[in-house]
PDB file of C-alpha atoms (C1' of nucleotides) in Angstrom:
ATOM      1  CA  MET Z  19      65.772  41.122 -53.432  1.00  0.00           C
ATOM      2  CA  PRO Z  20      69.151  42.356 -52.653  1.00  0.00           C
ATOM      3  CA  GLU Z  21      71.069  43.074 -55.780  1.00  0.00           C
ATOM      4  CA  LEU Z  22      74.724  44.037 -55.890  1.00  0.00           C
ATOM      5  CA  PRO Z  23      74.461  47.369 -54.203  1.00  0.00           C
ATOM      6  CA  GLU Z  24      72.484  46.016 -51.193  1.00  0.00           C
ATOM      7  CA  VAL Z  25      74.946  43.079 -50.797  1.00  0.00           C
ATOM      8  CA  GLU Z  26      77.970  45.439 -51.072  1.00  0.00           C
ATOM      9  CA  THR Z  27      76.370  47.758 -48.436  1.00  0.00           C
ATOM     10  CA  VAL Z  28      75.862  44.827 -46.099  1.00  0.00           C
ATOM     11  CA  ARG Z  29      79.492  43.773 -46.662  1.00  0.00           C
ATOM     12  CA  ARG Z  30      80.783  47.215 -45.921  1.00  0.00           C
ATOM     13  CA  GLY Z  31      78.761  47.302 -42.791  1.00  0.00           C
ATOM     14  CA  LEU Z  32      79.867  43.916 -41.563  1.00  0.00           C
ATOM     15  CA  ALA Z  33      83.524  43.902 -42.510  1.00  0.00           C
ATOM     16  CA  PRO Z  34      84.879  46.170 -39.828  1.00  0.00           C
ATOM     17  CA  VAL Z  35      83.130  44.036 -37.192  1.00  0.00           C
ATOM     18  CA  LEU Z  36      83.682  40.582 -38.508  1.00  0.00           C
ATOM     19  CA  VAL Z  37      87.103  40.616 -40.016  1.00  0.00           C
ATOM     20  CA  GLY Z  38      89.755  39.333 -37.552  1.00  0.00           C
ATOM     21  CA  GLN Z  39      87.078  38.056 -35.273  1.00  0.00           C
ATOM     22  CA  ARG Z  40      86.858  34.409 -34.146  1.00  0.00           C
ATOM     23  CA  ILE Z  41      83.464  32.549 -34.304  1.00  0.00           C
ATOM     24  CA  ALA Z  42      82.487  31.335 -30.874  1.00  0.00           C
ATOM     25  CA  GLU Z  43      79.213  29.541 -31.465  1.00  0.00           C
ATOM     26  CA  VAL Z  44      76.841  28.818 -34.307  1.00  0.00           C
ATOM     27  CA  ARG Z  45      73.196  28.015 -33.878  1.00  0.00           C
ATOM     28  CA  LEU Z  46      71.054  26.691 -36.608  1.00  0.00           C
ATOM     29  CA  ARG Z  47      67.277  26.823 -36.154  1.00  0.00           C
ATOM     30  CA  ARG Z  48      66.495  24.567 -39.153  1.00  0.00           C
ATOM     31  CA  LYS Z  49      68.261  22.090 -41.389  1.00  0.00           C
ATOM     32  CA  ASP Z  50      68.140  23.940 -44.606  1.00  0.00           C
ATOM     33  CA  LEU Z  51      67.521  27.240 -46.411  1.00  0.00           C
ATOM     34  CA  ARG Z  52      67.209  27.048 -50.225  1.00  0.00           C
ATOM     35  CA  ILE Z  53      69.724  24.193 -49.957  1.00  0.00           C
ATOM     36  CA  PRO Z  54      70.667  22.021 -46.916  1.00  0.00           C
ATOM     37  CA  PHE Z  55      73.519  23.273 -44.714  1.00  0.00           C
ATOM     38  CA  PRO Z  56      76.701  21.216 -45.414  1.00  0.00           C
ATOM     39  CA  PRO Z  57      77.584  18.370 -43.028  1.00  0.00           C
ATOM     40  CA  ARG Z  58      78.777  19.543 -39.665  1.00  0.00           C
ATOM     41  CA  PHE Z  59      78.305  23.136 -40.639  1.00  0.00           C
ATOM     42  CA  ALA Z  60      78.340  24.638 -37.241  1.00  0.00           C
ATOM     43  CA  LYS Z  61      81.383  22.636 -36.096  1.00  0.00           C
ATOM     44  CA  ARG Z  62      83.343  23.765 -39.260  1.00  0.00           C
ATOM     45  CA  LEU Z  63      82.595  27.411 -38.363  1.00  0.00           C
ATOM     46  CA  GLU Z  64      83.178  27.329 -34.594  1.00  0.00           C
ATOM     47  CA  GLY Z  65      86.633  28.297 -33.408  1.00  0.00           C
ATOM     48  CA  ARG Z  66      87.543  29.675 -36.845  1.00  0.00           C
ATOM     49  CA  ARG Z  67      88.819  33.245 -37.506  1.00  0.00           C
ATOM     50  CA  ILE Z  68      87.338  35.382 -40.298  1.00  0.00           C
ATOM     51  CA  GLU Z  69      90.163  36.655 -42.351  1.00  0.00           C
ATOM     52  CA  ARG Z  70      88.300  38.607 -45.091  1.00  0.00           C
ATOM     53  CA  LEU Z  71      84.856  39.533 -46.138  1.00  0.00           C
ATOM     54  CA  ASP Z  72      84.485  39.794 -49.896  1.00  0.00           C
ATOM     55  CA  ARG Z  73      81.688  39.904 -52.377  1.00  0.00           C
ATOM     56  CA  ARG Z  74      81.228  38.247 -55.738  1.00  0.00           C
ATOM     57  CA  ALA Z  75      78.010  39.055 -57.664  1.00  0.00           C
ATOM     58  CA  LYS Z  76      75.319  38.870 -54.946  1.00  0.00           C
ATOM     59  CA  TYR Z  77      77.283  36.455 -52.771  1.00  0.00           C
ATOM     60  CA  LEU Z  78      79.125  37.389 -49.555  1.00  0.00           C
ATOM     61  CA  LEU Z  79      82.257  35.474 -49.050  1.00  0.00           C
ATOM     62  CA  ALA Z  80      83.775  35.169 -45.490  1.00  0.00           C
ATOM     63  CA  ALA Z  81      87.142  33.603 -45.880  1.00  0.00           C
ATOM     64  CA  LEU Z  82      88.135  31.488 -42.707  1.00  0.00           C
ATOM     65  CA  ASP Z  83      91.485  30.515 -41.313  1.00  0.00           C
ATOM     66  CA  SER Z  84      90.504  26.871 -41.955  1.00  0.00           C
ATOM     67  CA  GLY Z  85      90.915  27.274 -45.719  1.00  0.00           C
ATOM     68  CA  GLU Z  86      87.197  27.230 -46.237  1.00  0.00           C
ATOM     69  CA  THR Z  87      84.966  30.215 -47.199  1.00  0.00           C
ATOM     70  CA  LEU Z  88      81.537  30.735 -45.756  1.00  0.00           C
ATOM     71  CA  VAL Z  89      79.312  31.565 -48.686  1.00  0.00           C
ATOM     72  CA  ILE Z  90      76.091  33.561 -48.020  1.00  0.00           C
ATOM     73  CA  HIS Z  91      73.413  34.575 -50.478  1.00  0.00           C
ATOM     74  CA  LEU Z  92      70.471  36.589 -49.282  1.00  0.00           C
ATOM     75  CA  GLY Z  93      67.960  35.478 -51.836  1.00  0.00           C
ATOM     76  CA  MET Z  94      64.839  37.652 -52.047  1.00  0.00           C
ATOM     77  CA  SER Z  95      64.208  38.388 -48.437  1.00  0.00           C
ATOM     78  CA  GLY Z  96      67.390  37.631 -46.470  1.00  0.00           C
ATOM     79  CA  GLN Z  97      68.781  40.021 -43.899  1.00  0.00           C
ATOM     80  CA  LEU Z  98      72.087  39.830 -42.101  1.00  0.00           C
ATOM     81  CA  THR Z  99      72.247  41.993 -39.033  1.00  0.00           C
ATOM     82  CA  LEU Z 100      74.559  42.505 -36.189  1.00  0.00           C
ATOM     83  CA  GLU Z 101      72.948  42.111 -32.761  1.00  0.00           C
ATOM     84  CA  GLY Z 102      74.011  42.517 -29.190  1.00  0.00           C
ATOM     85  CA  GLY Z 103      76.996  44.175 -27.638  1.00  0.00           C
ATOM     86  CA  LYS Z 104      78.731  43.471 -24.373  1.00  0.00           C
ATOM     87  CA  PRO Z 105      76.730  40.619 -22.786  1.00  0.00           C
ATOM     88  CA  ALA Z 106      78.408  37.914 -24.782  1.00  0.00           C
ATOM     89  CA  ARG Z 107      76.015  34.945 -24.879  1.00  0.00           C
ATOM     90  CA  ARG Z 108      72.783  36.753 -24.311  1.00  0.00           C
ATOM     91  CA  TYR Z 109      71.560  37.057 -27.893  1.00  0.00           C
ATOM     92  CA  HIS Z 110      72.813  33.550 -28.824  1.00  0.00           C
ATOM     93  CA  GLU Z 111      70.767  31.907 -26.073  1.00  0.00           C
ATOM     94  CA  ARG Z 112      67.860  34.128 -25.982  1.00  0.00           C
ATOM     95  CA  GLU Z 113      64.385  32.856 -26.424  1.00  0.00           C
ATOM     96  CA  GLY Z 114      61.671  34.484 -28.456  1.00  0.00           C
ATOM     97  CA  LEU Z 115      63.632  34.685 -31.635  1.00  0.00           C
ATOM     98  CA  GLY Z 116      61.597  35.412 -34.747  1.00  0.00           C
ATOM     99  CA  ALA Z 117      60.166  32.585 -36.820  1.00  0.00           C
ATOM    100  CA  HIS Z 118      62.529  33.451 -39.662  1.00  0.00           C
ATOM    101  CA  ASP Z 119      65.696  33.897 -37.603  1.00  0.00           C
ATOM    102  CA  HIS Z 120      67.387  30.948 -39.090  1.00  0.00           C
ATOM    103  CA  VAL Z 121      71.070  31.188 -38.164  1.00  0.00           C
ATOM    104  CA  LEU Z 122      72.895  32.922 -35.262  1.00  0.00           C
ATOM    105  CA  ILE Z 123      76.676  33.255 -35.508  1.00  0.00           C
ATOM    106  CA  THR Z 124      78.104  34.552 -32.134  1.00  0.00           C
ATOM    107  CA  LEU Z 125      81.560  36.031 -32.134  1.00  0.00           C
ATOM    108  CA  GLU Z 126      84.187  35.765 -29.482  1.00  0.00           C
ATOM    109  CA  GLY Z 127      83.750  39.525 -28.920  1.00  0.00           C
ATOM    110  CA  GLY Z 128      80.213  38.928 -27.981  1.00  0.00           C
ATOM    111  CA  ARG Z 129      78.288  40.315 -31.014  1.00  0.00           C
ATOM    112  CA  CYS Z 130      75.989  38.119 -32.907  1.00  0.00           C
ATOM    113  CA  LEU Z 131      75.473  37.880 -36.733  1.00  0.00           C
ATOM    114  CA  LEU Z 132      71.785  37.069 -37.314  1.00  0.00           C
ATOM    115  CA  PHE Z 133      70.566  35.623 -40.583  1.00  0.00           C
ATOM    116  CA  ASN Z 134      66.784  36.159 -41.066  1.00  0.00           C
ATOM    117  CA  ASP Z 135      65.027  35.103 -44.260  1.00  0.00           C
ATOM    118  CA  PRO Z 136      61.263  34.693 -44.420  1.00  0.00           C
ATOM    119  CA  ARG Z 137      61.107  33.277 -48.016  1.00  0.00           C
ATOM    120  CA  ARG Z 138      64.170  31.155 -47.600  1.00  0.00           C
ATOM    121  CA  PHE Z 139      65.430  31.727 -51.038  1.00  0.00           C
ATOM    122  CA  GLY Z 140      68.848  32.522 -49.433  1.00  0.00           C
ATOM    123  CA  LEU Z 141      71.609  30.116 -48.739  1.00  0.00           C
ATOM    124  CA  MET Z 142      74.724  29.410 -46.635  1.00  0.00           C
ATOM    125  CA  THR Z 143      77.303  26.931 -47.489  1.00  0.00           C
ATOM    126  CA  LEU Z 144      81.093  26.184 -47.144  1.00  0.00           C
ATOM    127  CA  VAL Z 145      83.479  26.051 -50.114  1.00  0.00           C
ATOM    128  CA  PRO Z 146      87.239  25.449 -50.026  1.00  0.00           C
ATOM    129  CA  THR Z 147      88.723  28.882 -50.658  1.00  0.00           C
ATOM    130  CA  ASP Z 148      91.115  27.808 -53.331  1.00  0.00           C
ATOM    131  CA  LYS Z 149      88.255  26.200 -55.297  1.00  0.00           C
ATOM    132  CA  LEU Z 150      85.807  29.137 -55.174  1.00  0.00           C
ATOM    133  CA  SER Z 151      86.188  30.271 -58.754  1.00  0.00           C
ATOM    134  CA  THR Z 152      85.477  26.786 -60.132  1.00  0.00           C
ATOM    135  CA  HIS Z 153      82.619  26.033 -57.812  1.00  0.00           C
ATOM    136  CA  LYS Z 154      79.308  25.540 -59.407  1.00  0.00           C
ATOM    137  CA  LEU Z 155      77.875  28.592 -57.754  1.00  0.00           C
ATOM    138  CA  PHE Z 156      80.539  30.735 -59.303  1.00  0.00           C
ATOM    139  CA  HIS Z 157      82.072  29.374 -62.335  1.00  0.00           C
ATOM    140  CA  ARG Z 158      79.409  30.743 -64.770  1.00  0.00           C
ATOM    141  CA  LEU Z 159      79.284  34.344 -63.324  1.00  0.00           C
ATOM    142  CA  GLY Z 160      79.863  37.040 -65.781  1.00  0.00           C
ATOM    143  CA  LEU Z 161      81.541  40.529 -65.513  1.00  0.00           C
ATOM    144  CA  GLU Z 162      81.904  42.040 -62.164  1.00  0.00           C
ATOM    145  CA  PRO Z 163      80.607  45.601 -62.629  1.00  0.00           C
ATOM    146  CA  LEU Z 164      82.575  47.583 -59.999  1.00  0.00           C
ATOM    147  CA  ASP Z 165      85.932  46.151 -60.827  1.00  0.00           C
ATOM    148  CA  GLY Z 166      86.482  47.605 -64.132  1.00  0.00           C
ATOM    149  CA  GLU Z 167      85.728  44.399 -66.033  1.00  0.00           C
ATOM    150  CA  LEU Z 168      82.504  45.827 -67.457  1.00  0.00           C
ATOM    151  CA  THR Z 169      83.671  47.484 -70.607  1.00  0.00           C
ATOM    152  CA  GLY Z 170      81.604  48.226 -73.740  1.00  0.00           C
ATOM    153  CA  ALA Z 171      83.574  45.757 -75.749  1.00  0.00           C
ATOM    154  CA  ALA Z 172      83.374  43.009 -73.252  1.00  0.00           C
ATOM    155  CA  LEU Z 173      79.514  43.483 -72.871  1.00  0.00           C
ATOM    156  CA  GLN Z 174      79.049  43.658 -76.599  1.00  0.00           C
ATOM    157  CA  ASP Z 175      80.883  40.435 -76.944  1.00  0.00           C
ATOM    158  CA  LEU Z 176      78.781  38.680 -74.351  1.00  0.00           C
ATOM    159  CA  LEU Z 177      75.426  40.024 -75.804  1.00  0.00           C
ATOM    160  CA  ALA Z 178      76.453  39.186 -79.388  1.00  0.00           C
ATOM    161  CA  LYS Z 179      75.117  35.576 -79.272  1.00  0.00           C
ATOM    162  CA  ARG Z 180      72.035  36.321 -77.167  1.00  0.00           C
ATOM    163  CA  LYS Z 181      68.661  36.249 -78.792  1.00  0.00           C
ATOM    164  CA  THR Z 182      66.825  37.493 -75.684  1.00  0.00           C
ATOM    165  CA  PRO Z 183      65.465  40.939 -75.012  1.00  0.00           C
ATOM    166  CA  LEU Z 184      68.118  43.224 -73.485  1.00  0.00           C
ATOM    167  CA  LYS Z 185      66.444  43.196 -70.019  1.00  0.00           C
ATOM    168  CA  ALA Z 186      66.496  39.481 -69.794  1.00  0.00           C
ATOM    169  CA  ALA Z 187      70.244  39.480 -70.759  1.00  0.00           C
ATOM    170  CA  LEU Z 188      71.035  42.110 -68.149  1.00  0.00           C
ATOM    171  CA  ILE Z 189      69.608  40.035 -65.166  1.00  0.00           C
ATOM    172  CA  ASP Z 190      71.303  36.921 -66.502  1.00  0.00           C
ATOM    173  CA  GLN Z 191      74.236  36.449 -63.927  1.00  0.00           C
ATOM    174  CA  SER Z 192      76.398  34.854 -66.589  1.00  0.00           C
ATOM    175  CA  VAL Z 193      76.525  38.203 -68.464  1.00  0.00           C
ATOM    176  CA  ILE Z 194      76.839  40.780 -65.645  1.00  0.00           C
ATOM    177  CA  ALA Z 195      77.221  39.456 -62.152  1.00  0.00           C
ATOM    178  CA  GLY Z 196      75.057  41.226 -59.502  1.00  0.00           C
ATOM    179  CA  VAL Z 197      72.357  43.098 -61.620  1.00  0.00           C
ATOM    180  CA  GLY Z 198      68.801  42.220 -60.795  1.00  0.00           C
ATOM    181  CA  ASN Z 199      65.421  43.438 -61.851  1.00  0.00           C
ATOM    182  CA  ILE Z 200      65.593  46.931 -60.340  1.00  0.00           C
ATOM    183  CA  TYR Z 201      69.010  47.974 -61.559  1.00  0.00           C
ATOM    184  CA  ALA Z 202      68.495  46.415 -64.957  1.00  0.00           C
ATOM    185  CA  CYS Z 203      65.510  48.685 -65.425  1.00  0.00           C
ATOM    186  CA  GLU Z 204      67.327  51.761 -64.189  1.00  0.00           C
ATOM    187  CA  ALA Z 205      70.405  51.024 -66.250  1.00  0.00           C
ATOM    188  CA  LEU Z 206      68.467  50.614 -69.419  1.00  0.00           C
ATOM    189  CA  HIS Z 207      66.695  53.980 -68.931  1.00  0.00           C
ATOM    190  CA  ARG Z 208      69.941  55.680 -68.245  1.00  0.00           C
ATOM    191  CA  ALA Z 209      71.412  54.239 -71.441  1.00  0.00           C
ATOM    192  CA  ARG Z 210      68.226  55.150 -73.398  1.00  0.00           C
ATOM    193  CA  LEU Z 211      67.871  51.546 -74.566  1.00  0.00           C
ATOM    194  CA  SER Z 212      64.587  49.681 -74.852  1.00  0.00           C
ATOM    195  CA  PRO Z 213      64.295  46.596 -72.573  1.00  0.00           C
ATOM    196  CA  LYS Z 214      62.634  44.821 -75.503  1.00  0.00           C
ATOM    197  CA  ARG Z 215      65.457  45.266 -77.898  1.00  0.00           C
ATOM    198  CA  LEU Z 216      67.244  42.095 -78.835  1.00  0.00           C
ATOM    199  CA  ALA Z 217      70.533  41.865 -77.051  1.00  0.00           C
ATOM    200  CA  ARG Z 218      72.518  40.849 -80.106  1.00  0.00           C
ATOM    201  CA  THR Z 219      71.530  43.886 -82.094  1.00  0.00           C
ATOM    202  CA  LEU Z 220      73.524  46.202 -79.908  1.00  0.00           C
ATOM    203  CA  LYS Z 221      76.276  48.079 -81.681  1.00  0.00           C
ATOM    204  CA  ALA Z 222      79.559  49.102 -80.084  1.00  0.00           C
ATOM    205  CA  GLU Z 223      78.392  52.585 -79.148  1.00  0.00           C
ATOM    206  CA  SER Z 224      75.134  51.368 -77.416  1.00  0.00           C
ATOM    207  CA  ALA Z 225      77.010  48.675 -75.660  1.00  0.00           C
ATOM    208  CA  ALA Z 226      79.447  51.159 -74.308  1.00  0.00           C
ATOM    209  CA  ARG Z 227      76.653  53.443 -73.135  1.00  0.00           C
ATOM    210  CA  LEU Z 228      74.947  50.454 -71.444  1.00  0.00           C
ATOM    211  CA  ALA Z 229      78.171  49.247 -69.717  1.00  0.00           C
ATOM    212  CA  ALA Z 230      78.714  52.676 -68.395  1.00  0.00           C
ATOM    213  CA  ALA Z 231      75.121  53.121 -67.282  1.00  0.00           C
ATOM    214  CA  VAL Z 232      75.253  49.801 -65.322  1.00  0.00           C
ATOM    215  CA  SER Z 233      78.420  50.807 -63.642  1.00  0.00           C
ATOM    216  CA  GLU Z 234      77.203  54.194 -62.752  1.00  0.00           C
ATOM    217  CA  VAL Z 235      73.830  53.180 -61.415  1.00  0.00           C
ATOM    218  CA  LEU Z 236      75.381  50.455 -59.270  1.00  0.00           C
ATOM    219  CA  ALA Z 237      78.046  52.741 -57.851  1.00  0.00           C
ATOM    220  CA  GLU Z 238      75.497  55.504 -57.136  1.00  0.00           C
ATOM    221  CA  ALA Z 239      73.268  52.982 -55.393  1.00  0.00           C
ATOM    222  CA  VAL Z 240      76.140  51.660 -53.281  1.00  0.00           C
ATOM    223  CA  GLU Z 241      76.944  55.277 -52.253  1.00  0.00           C
ATOM    224  CA  ALA Z 242      73.248  55.617 -51.200  1.00  0.00           C
ATOM    225  CA  GLY Z 243      73.391  52.426 -49.056  1.00  0.00           C
ATOM    226  CA  GLY Z 244      71.249  50.436 -51.519  1.00  0.00           C
ATOM    227  CA  SER Z 245      67.513  50.553 -52.065  1.00  0.00           C
ATOM    228  CA  THR Z 246      64.898  49.560 -49.378  1.00  0.00           C
ATOM    229  CA  LEU Z 247      61.504  48.533 -50.787  1.00  0.00           C
ATOM    230  CA  ARG Z 248      60.390  46.307 -48.122  1.00  0.00           C
ATOM    231  CA  ASP Z 249      62.827  43.722 -46.604  1.00  0.00           C
ATOM    232  CA  TYR Z 250      66.234  45.059 -47.163  1.00  0.00           C
ATOM    233  CA  VAL Z 251      68.159  46.632 -44.353  1.00  0.00           C
ATOM    234  CA  ARG Z 252      71.857  47.413 -43.796  1.00  0.00           C
ATOM    235  CA  SER Z 253      73.720  45.328 -41.135  1.00  0.00           C
ATOM    236  CA  ASP Z 254      72.800  47.908 -38.530  1.00  0.00           C
ATOM    237  CA  GLY Z 255      69.176  47.751 -39.313  1.00  0.00           C
ATOM    238  CA  SER Z 256      69.042  51.009 -41.247  1.00  0.00           C
ATOM    239  CA  PRO Z 257      67.379  51.418 -44.724  1.00  0.00           C
ATOM    240  CA  GLY Z 258      69.056  52.387 -47.885  1.00  0.00           C
ATOM    241  CA  TYR Z 259      67.994  55.471 -49.839  1.00  0.00           C
ATOM    242  CA  PHE Z 260      68.484  54.877 -53.500  1.00  0.00           C
ATOM    243  CA  GLN Z 261      64.801  54.011 -54.050  1.00  0.00           C
ATOM    244  CA  HIS Z 262      64.118  57.765 -53.893  1.00  0.00           C
ATOM    245  CA  ARG Z 263      66.277  58.173 -56.940  1.00  0.00           C
ATOM    246  CA  PHE Z 264      64.675  55.557 -59.136  1.00  0.00           C
ATOM    247  CA  ALA Z 265      63.998  56.913 -62.599  1.00  0.00           C
ATOM    248  CA  VAL Z 266      61.531  54.208 -63.681  1.00  0.00           C
ATOM    249  CA  TYR Z 267      61.345  51.291 -61.247  1.00  0.00           C
ATOM    250  CA  ASP Z 268      57.849  51.140 -59.743  1.00  0.00           C
ATOM    251  CA  ARG Z 269      56.869  54.466 -61.343  1.00  0.00           C
ATOM    252  CA  ALA Z 270      54.383  53.351 -63.928  1.00  0.00           C
ATOM    253  CA  GLY Z 271      52.117  56.184 -65.053  1.00  0.00           C
ATOM    254  CA  GLU Z 272      54.585  58.925 -63.887  1.00  0.00           C
ATOM    255  CA  ARG Z 273      56.354  61.260 -66.262  1.00  0.00           C
ATOM    256  CA  CYS Z 274      59.794  60.290 -67.529  1.00  0.00           C
ATOM    257  CA  PRO Z 275      62.325  62.161 -65.506  1.00  0.00           C
ATOM    258  CA  ARG Z 276      64.706  62.586 -68.484  1.00  0.00           C
ATOM    259  CA  GLU Z 277      65.169  66.211 -69.299  1.00  0.00           C
ATOM    260  CA  GLY Z 278      63.406  67.073 -72.538  1.00  0.00           C
ATOM    261  CA  CYS Z 279      61.418  63.808 -72.576  1.00  0.00           C
ATOM    262  CA  ARG Z 280      57.614  64.049 -72.248  1.00  0.00           C
ATOM    263  CA  GLY Z 281      57.034  60.303 -72.123  1.00  0.00           C
ATOM    264  CA  THR Z 282      55.194  58.306 -69.491  1.00  0.00           C
ATOM    265  CA  ILE Z 283      56.736  55.346 -67.697  1.00  0.00           C
ATOM    266  CA  ARG Z 284      55.172  51.999 -68.656  1.00  0.00           C
ATOM    267  CA  ARG Z 285      55.152  48.601 -66.834  1.00  0.00           C
ATOM    268  CA  ILE Z 286      55.351  45.553 -69.005  1.00  0.00           C
ATOM    269  CA  VAL Z 287      56.068  41.954 -68.074  1.00  0.00           C
ATOM    270  CA  GLN Z 288      59.047  40.124 -69.505  1.00  0.00           C
ATOM    271  CA  ALA Z 289      59.931  36.587 -68.647  1.00  0.00           C
ATOM    272  CA  GLY Z 290      57.402  36.814 -65.826  1.00  0.00           C
ATOM    273  CA  ARG Z 291      59.027  39.901 -64.229  1.00  0.00           C
ATOM    274  CA  SER Z 292      58.081  43.509 -64.172  1.00  0.00           C
ATOM    275  CA  THR Z 293      59.916  45.832 -66.422  1.00  0.00           C
ATOM    276  CA  PHE Z 294      59.561  49.575 -66.141  1.00  0.00           C
ATOM    277  CA  TYR Z 295      60.706  51.912 -68.946  1.00  0.00           C
ATOM    278  CA  CYS Z 296      59.882  54.915 -71.026  1.00  0.00           C
ATOM    279  CA  PRO Z 297      58.855  53.992 -74.535  1.00  0.00           C
ATOM    280  CA  THR Z 298      59.544  57.567 -75.659  1.00  0.00           C
ATOM    281  CA  CYS Z 299      63.314  57.866 -74.960  1.00  0.00           C
ATOM    282  CA  GLN Z 300      64.339  54.297 -74.684  1.00  0.00           C
ATOM    283  CA  ARG Z 301      64.931  52.854 -78.092  1.00  0.00           C
TER     284      ARG Z 301
ATOM    285  C1'  DA E  29      73.978  26.230 -76.825  1.00  0.00           C
ATOM    286  C1'  DC E  30      70.253  28.773 -75.659  1.00  0.00           C
ATOM    287  C1'  DC E  31      65.893  30.082 -73.902  1.00  0.00           C
ATOM    288  C1'  DA E  32      61.053  30.480 -71.788  1.00  0.00           C
ATOM    289  C1'  DG E  33      58.641  28.844 -68.198  1.00  0.00           C
ATOM    290  C1'  DC E  34      58.121  26.778 -63.727  1.00  0.00           C
ATOM    291  C1'  DT E  35      59.468  26.286 -59.028  1.00  0.00           C
ATOM    292  C1'  DC E  36      60.925  26.969 -54.226  1.00  0.00           C
ATOM    293  C1'  DC E  37      58.677  30.081 -49.823  1.00  0.00           C
ATOM    294  C1'  DT E  38      56.285  33.667 -47.060  1.00  0.00           C
ATOM    295  C1'  DG E  39      54.046  38.021 -46.506  1.00  0.00           C
ATOM    296  C1'  DC E  40      52.128  42.187 -48.237  1.00  0.00           C
ATOM    297  C1'  DT E  41      48.829  44.444 -51.388  1.00  0.00           C
ATOM    298  C1'  DT E  42      44.844  44.418 -54.237  1.00  0.00           C
ATOM    299  C1'  DG E  43      40.241  43.519 -55.698  1.00  0.00           C
ATOM    300  C1'  DC E  44      35.809  41.542 -55.130  1.00  0.00           C
TER     301       DC E  44
ATOM    302  C1'  DT N   3      35.700  43.494 -42.861  1.00  0.00           C
ATOM    303  C1'  DG N   4      37.269  39.108 -44.856  1.00  0.00           C
ATOM    304  C1'  DC N   5      39.121  36.322 -48.011  1.00  0.00           C
ATOM    305  C1'  DA N   6      41.660  34.693 -51.987  1.00  0.00           C
ATOM    306  C1'  DA N   7      44.370  35.795 -55.733  1.00  0.00           C
ATOM    307  C1'  DG N   8      48.287  38.151 -57.323  1.00  0.00           C
ATOM    308  C1'  DC N   9      52.744  39.843 -56.889  1.00  0.00           C
ATOM    309  C1'  DA N  10      57.704  40.564 -54.968  1.00  0.00           C
ATOM    310  C1'  DG N  11      64.198  42.360 -55.358  1.00  0.00           C
ATOM    311  C1'  DG N  12      66.722  35.433 -57.099  1.00  0.00           C
ATOM    312  C1'  DA N  13      68.137  31.642 -59.563  1.00  0.00           C
ATOM    313  C1'  DG N  14      68.335  26.572 -60.542  1.00  0.00           C
ATOM    314  C1'  DC N  15      66.057  23.239 -63.136  1.00  0.00           C
ATOM    315  C1'  DT N  16      63.303  21.288 -67.019  1.00  0.00           C
ATOM    316  C1'  DG N  17      61.995  20.482 -71.501  1.00  0.00           C
ATOM    317  C1'  DG N  18      61.694  22.381 -76.082  1.00  0.00           C
TER     318       DG N  18
END
DNA sequence: ACCAGCTCCTGCTTGC
DNA sequence: TGCAAGCAGGAGCTGG
């Protein structure tokens, strides 16, 4: 679900509240998400201060004063929201939590970070902060789009050996980190490139256009607070707004919004996932 | 090395 | 109306 813009929006919402705070208590309501929680997970969090809140690809990274980093992935349906205010322990101990409220992290200040994830494709784990970049979750990740790494040349280089359709290459996290199904479709439309085109056939000029399109779409989506289709909300529970600006995603049958193009948006299936594009202007 | 396909899980939408 | 199949924003694993 949440792609880079949604995760970045959650990060921006959480950072002012979490950074500098100490974790008072952690409550796990099951023993695993997509993967098991690490040994003594709650104990390794309790009493620790959160020193930074960063993002890599679609992962949130909370660096702790213990030298470990709490790694969080929202999967398809994960939500991280801030609950409660003054009455410190109330939320943590309350009954009647939702069936999918899996983890509660109560801060010394009294607020509570709640992780809810119906499909349980998300994960939480702990990784030594100085070993993050070599950890198996991170070592294969590709270019980080909002950090200036995503240049036309770098992208062309990564795509050069790939025999997959462009769309499949774009959602491959070892090429560009953080792009998922929605923003891949949007970026390809903006770059006027067909999702079916073979990745390695991209010339420098097209690769540059695609690199720029990905960066622009993601940046605009972050500005809009992400896209809310069904599950995604910001940390305060409010929705994002970028879905209203989709050019192609979930718009099969509609007229292509590109000026001067009279095409109709089509939905096809690639590698088992929906792709939306305009066959007229995307080549 | 690379790639397509399958899989985990729940809930909403669609079609009979 | 009711029920079952199909589908969903992710990504690791398998086998070719």
